[in-house]
Coordinates of C-alpha atoms and ligand atoms in Angstrom, one line a residue:
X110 CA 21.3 9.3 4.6
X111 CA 20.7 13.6 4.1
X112 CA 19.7 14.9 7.2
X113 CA 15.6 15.7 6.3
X114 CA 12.7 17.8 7.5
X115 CA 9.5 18.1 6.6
X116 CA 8.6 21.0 4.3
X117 CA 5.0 20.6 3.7
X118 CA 2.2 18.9 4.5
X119 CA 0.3 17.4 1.2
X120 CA -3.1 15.4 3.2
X121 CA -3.9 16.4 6.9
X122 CA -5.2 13.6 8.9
X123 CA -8.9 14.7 8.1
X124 CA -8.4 14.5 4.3
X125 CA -6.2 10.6 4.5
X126 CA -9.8 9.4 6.8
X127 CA -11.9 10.7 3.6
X128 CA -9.5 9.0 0.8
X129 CA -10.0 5.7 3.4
X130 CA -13.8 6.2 3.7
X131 CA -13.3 6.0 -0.4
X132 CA -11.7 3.0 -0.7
X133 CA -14.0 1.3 2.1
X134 CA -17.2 2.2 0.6
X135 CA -16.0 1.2 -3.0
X136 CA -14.3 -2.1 -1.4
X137 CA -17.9 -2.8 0.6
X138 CA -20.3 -2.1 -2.7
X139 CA -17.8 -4.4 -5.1
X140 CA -17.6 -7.4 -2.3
X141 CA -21.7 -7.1 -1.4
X142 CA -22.4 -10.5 -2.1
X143 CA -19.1 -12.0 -0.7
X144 CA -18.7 -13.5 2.8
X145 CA -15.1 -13.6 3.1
X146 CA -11.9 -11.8 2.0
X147 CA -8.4 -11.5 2.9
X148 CA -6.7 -8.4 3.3
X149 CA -2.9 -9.0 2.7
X150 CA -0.8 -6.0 4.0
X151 CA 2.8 -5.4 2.4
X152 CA 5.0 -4.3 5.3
X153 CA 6.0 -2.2 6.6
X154 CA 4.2 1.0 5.1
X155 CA 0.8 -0.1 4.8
X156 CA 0.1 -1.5 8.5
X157 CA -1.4 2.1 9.2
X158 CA -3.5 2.4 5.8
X159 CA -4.5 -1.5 6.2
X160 CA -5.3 -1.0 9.9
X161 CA -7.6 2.3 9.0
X162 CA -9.2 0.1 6.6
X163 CA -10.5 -3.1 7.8
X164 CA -11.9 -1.0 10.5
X165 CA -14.3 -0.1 7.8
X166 CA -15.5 -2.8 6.1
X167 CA -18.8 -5.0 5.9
X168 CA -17.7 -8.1 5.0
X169 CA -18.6 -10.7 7.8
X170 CA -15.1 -12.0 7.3
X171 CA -11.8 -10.0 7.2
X172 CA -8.9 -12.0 7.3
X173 CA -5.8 -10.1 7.9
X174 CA -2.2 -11.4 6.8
X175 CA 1.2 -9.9 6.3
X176 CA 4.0 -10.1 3.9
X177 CA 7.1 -8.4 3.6
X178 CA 9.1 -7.7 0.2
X179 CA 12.2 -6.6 -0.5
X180 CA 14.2 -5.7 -3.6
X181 CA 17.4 -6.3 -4.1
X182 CA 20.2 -2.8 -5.3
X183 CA 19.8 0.5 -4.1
X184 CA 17.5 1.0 -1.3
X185 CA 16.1 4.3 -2.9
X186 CA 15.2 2.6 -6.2
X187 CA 13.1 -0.2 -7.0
X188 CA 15.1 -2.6 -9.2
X189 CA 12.5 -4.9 -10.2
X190 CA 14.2 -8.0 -8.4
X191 CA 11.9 -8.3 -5.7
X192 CA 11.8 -10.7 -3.2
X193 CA 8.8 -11.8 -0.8
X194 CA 8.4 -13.2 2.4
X195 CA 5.5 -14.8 4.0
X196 CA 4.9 -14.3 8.0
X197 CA 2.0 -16.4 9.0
X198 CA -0.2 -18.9 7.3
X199 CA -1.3 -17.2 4.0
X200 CA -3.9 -19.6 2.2
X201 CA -4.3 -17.7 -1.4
X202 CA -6.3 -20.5 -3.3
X203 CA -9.7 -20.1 -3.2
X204 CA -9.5 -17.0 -1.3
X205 CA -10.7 -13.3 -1.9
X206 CA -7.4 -11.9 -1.7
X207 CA -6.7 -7.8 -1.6
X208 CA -3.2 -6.7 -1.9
X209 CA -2.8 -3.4 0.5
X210 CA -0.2 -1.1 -0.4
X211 CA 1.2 1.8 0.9
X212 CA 2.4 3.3 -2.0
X213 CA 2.8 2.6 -5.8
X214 CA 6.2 3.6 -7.7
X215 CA 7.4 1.7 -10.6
X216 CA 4.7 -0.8 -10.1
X217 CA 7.6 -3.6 -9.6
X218 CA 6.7 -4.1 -6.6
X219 CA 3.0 -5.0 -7.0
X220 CA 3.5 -6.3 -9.8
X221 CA 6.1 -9.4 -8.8
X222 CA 3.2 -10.1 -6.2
X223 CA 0.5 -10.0 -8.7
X224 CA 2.3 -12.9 -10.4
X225 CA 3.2 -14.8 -7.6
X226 CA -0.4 -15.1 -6.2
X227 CA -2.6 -15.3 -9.5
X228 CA -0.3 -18.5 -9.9
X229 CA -2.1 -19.7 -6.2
X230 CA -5.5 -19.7 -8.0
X231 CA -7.0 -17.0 -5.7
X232 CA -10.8 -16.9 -6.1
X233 CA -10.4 -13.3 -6.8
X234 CA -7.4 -11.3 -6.3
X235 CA -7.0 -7.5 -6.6
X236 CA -4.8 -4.8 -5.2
X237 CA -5.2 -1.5 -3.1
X238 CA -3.0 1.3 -2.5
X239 CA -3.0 4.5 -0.3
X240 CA -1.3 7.0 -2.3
X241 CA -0.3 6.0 -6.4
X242 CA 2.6 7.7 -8.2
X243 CA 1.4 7.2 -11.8
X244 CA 3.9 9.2 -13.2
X245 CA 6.7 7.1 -12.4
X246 CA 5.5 3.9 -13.4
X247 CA 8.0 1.7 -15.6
X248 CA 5.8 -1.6 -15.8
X249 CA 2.1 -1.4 -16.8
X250 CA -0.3 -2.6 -14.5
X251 CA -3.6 -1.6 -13.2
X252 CA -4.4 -0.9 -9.8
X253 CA -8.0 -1.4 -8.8
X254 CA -8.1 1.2 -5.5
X255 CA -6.0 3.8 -5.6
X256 CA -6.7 6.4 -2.6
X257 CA -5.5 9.4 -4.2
X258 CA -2.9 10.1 -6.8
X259 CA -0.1 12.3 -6.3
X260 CA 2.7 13.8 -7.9
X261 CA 6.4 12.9 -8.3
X262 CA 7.6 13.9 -4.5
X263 CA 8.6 11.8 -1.7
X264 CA 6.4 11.5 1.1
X265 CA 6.3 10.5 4.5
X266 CA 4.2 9.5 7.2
X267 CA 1.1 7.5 7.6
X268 CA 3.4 4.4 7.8
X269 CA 5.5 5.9 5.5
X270 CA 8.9 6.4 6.0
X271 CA 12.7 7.9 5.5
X272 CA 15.3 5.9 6.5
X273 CA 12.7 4.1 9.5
X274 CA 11.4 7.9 11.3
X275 CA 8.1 9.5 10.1
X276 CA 6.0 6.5 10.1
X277 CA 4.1 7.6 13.3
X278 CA 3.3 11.0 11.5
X279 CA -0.9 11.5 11.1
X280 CA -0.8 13.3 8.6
X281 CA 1.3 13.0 4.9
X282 CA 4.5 15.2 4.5
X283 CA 7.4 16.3 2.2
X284 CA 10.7 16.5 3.2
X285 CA 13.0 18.8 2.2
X286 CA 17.0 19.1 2.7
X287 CA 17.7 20.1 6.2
X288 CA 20.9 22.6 5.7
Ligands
LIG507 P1 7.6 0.2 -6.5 O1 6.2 0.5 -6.9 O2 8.6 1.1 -7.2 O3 8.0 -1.2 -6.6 O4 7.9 0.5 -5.0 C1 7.0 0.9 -4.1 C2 7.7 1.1 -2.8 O5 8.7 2.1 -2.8 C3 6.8 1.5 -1.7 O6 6.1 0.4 -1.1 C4 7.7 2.3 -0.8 O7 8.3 1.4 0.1 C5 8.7 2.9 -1.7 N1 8.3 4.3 -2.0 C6 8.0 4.8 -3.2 N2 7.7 6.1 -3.2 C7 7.8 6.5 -1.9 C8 7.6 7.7 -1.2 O8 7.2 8.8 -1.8 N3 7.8 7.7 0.1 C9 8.2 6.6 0.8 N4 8.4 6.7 2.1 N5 8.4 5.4 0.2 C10 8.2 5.3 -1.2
LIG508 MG1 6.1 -0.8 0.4

């Protein structure tokens, strides 16, 4: 691992509790009429982002879960293999079920979970990310919340990380080369 620091910062903590008031409020007008939903939060990187954001919603009933996925190769590059793990009791089938994510890539990721889970008959099913990478997208799929789009750089904090550190950071950041 390069030793990093950060260069810049792309959102301050103000502007990532805006792009979250966003999601909420759309999340809250689309799921009016519904009494219950699920929030399922992809570990590690979106426990912050998931956290921030069932704190703002109006449904009488937020269910939170967790999985964790993995993909198998080069731990810099998705390789499409990827593998999930259930921690708790997940109950999919019949469910409201929103996929929280912290960031989108390739779209393997979220897109291996979108199969596994349509196949558990959700009652509805549909995914959320914090920060979407459309530019590097290999598989096509469509992501119903997207925060905020950002460019091809790698960013940290807000649950993100580099090699574990940065995840605590409040605001977003890119690293640069630390020489
Ligand atoms: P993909 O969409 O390629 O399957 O993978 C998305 C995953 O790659 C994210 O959940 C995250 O773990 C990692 N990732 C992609 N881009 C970045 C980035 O800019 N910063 C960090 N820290 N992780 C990233
Ligand atoms: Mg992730």
């Amino acid at each position: 691992m390069k030793n990093m620091k950060i260069k810049s910062v792309m959102f301050t903590e103000t502007e990532l509790n805006e792009i979250v008031n966003q999601v909420s409020d759309r999340i809250n007008q689309d799921y009016k009429d519904e009494d219950s939903v699920t929030i399922v939060c992809v570990l590690t990187g979106a426990v912050i982002f998931a956290s921030d954001l069932i704190r703002r919603l109006s449904i009488p009933n937020v269910k939170l879960n967790f999985i964790r996925t993995s993909s198998y190769g080069k731990s810099d590059v998705s390789s499409g293999n990827v593998k999930v793990f259930e921690l708790g009791n997940l109950e999919i089938t019949d469910n409201n079920i929103i996929v929280v994510e912290d960031i989108i890539d390739t779209g393997n990721t979220i897109k291996k979970l979108a199969e596994i889970f349509s196949s558990q008959n959700p009652k509805s099913l549909k995914f959320c990310t914090m920060f979407d990478k459309p530019s590097r997208r290999t598989v096509d799929f469509d992501v119903d919340y997207v925060g905020v789009e950002i460019p091809d750089e790698f960013i940290v904090g807000y649950g993100l990380d580099y090699g574990e550190i940065y995840r605590q950071l409040p605001y977003v950041a890119v690293l640069c080369e630390d020489n």
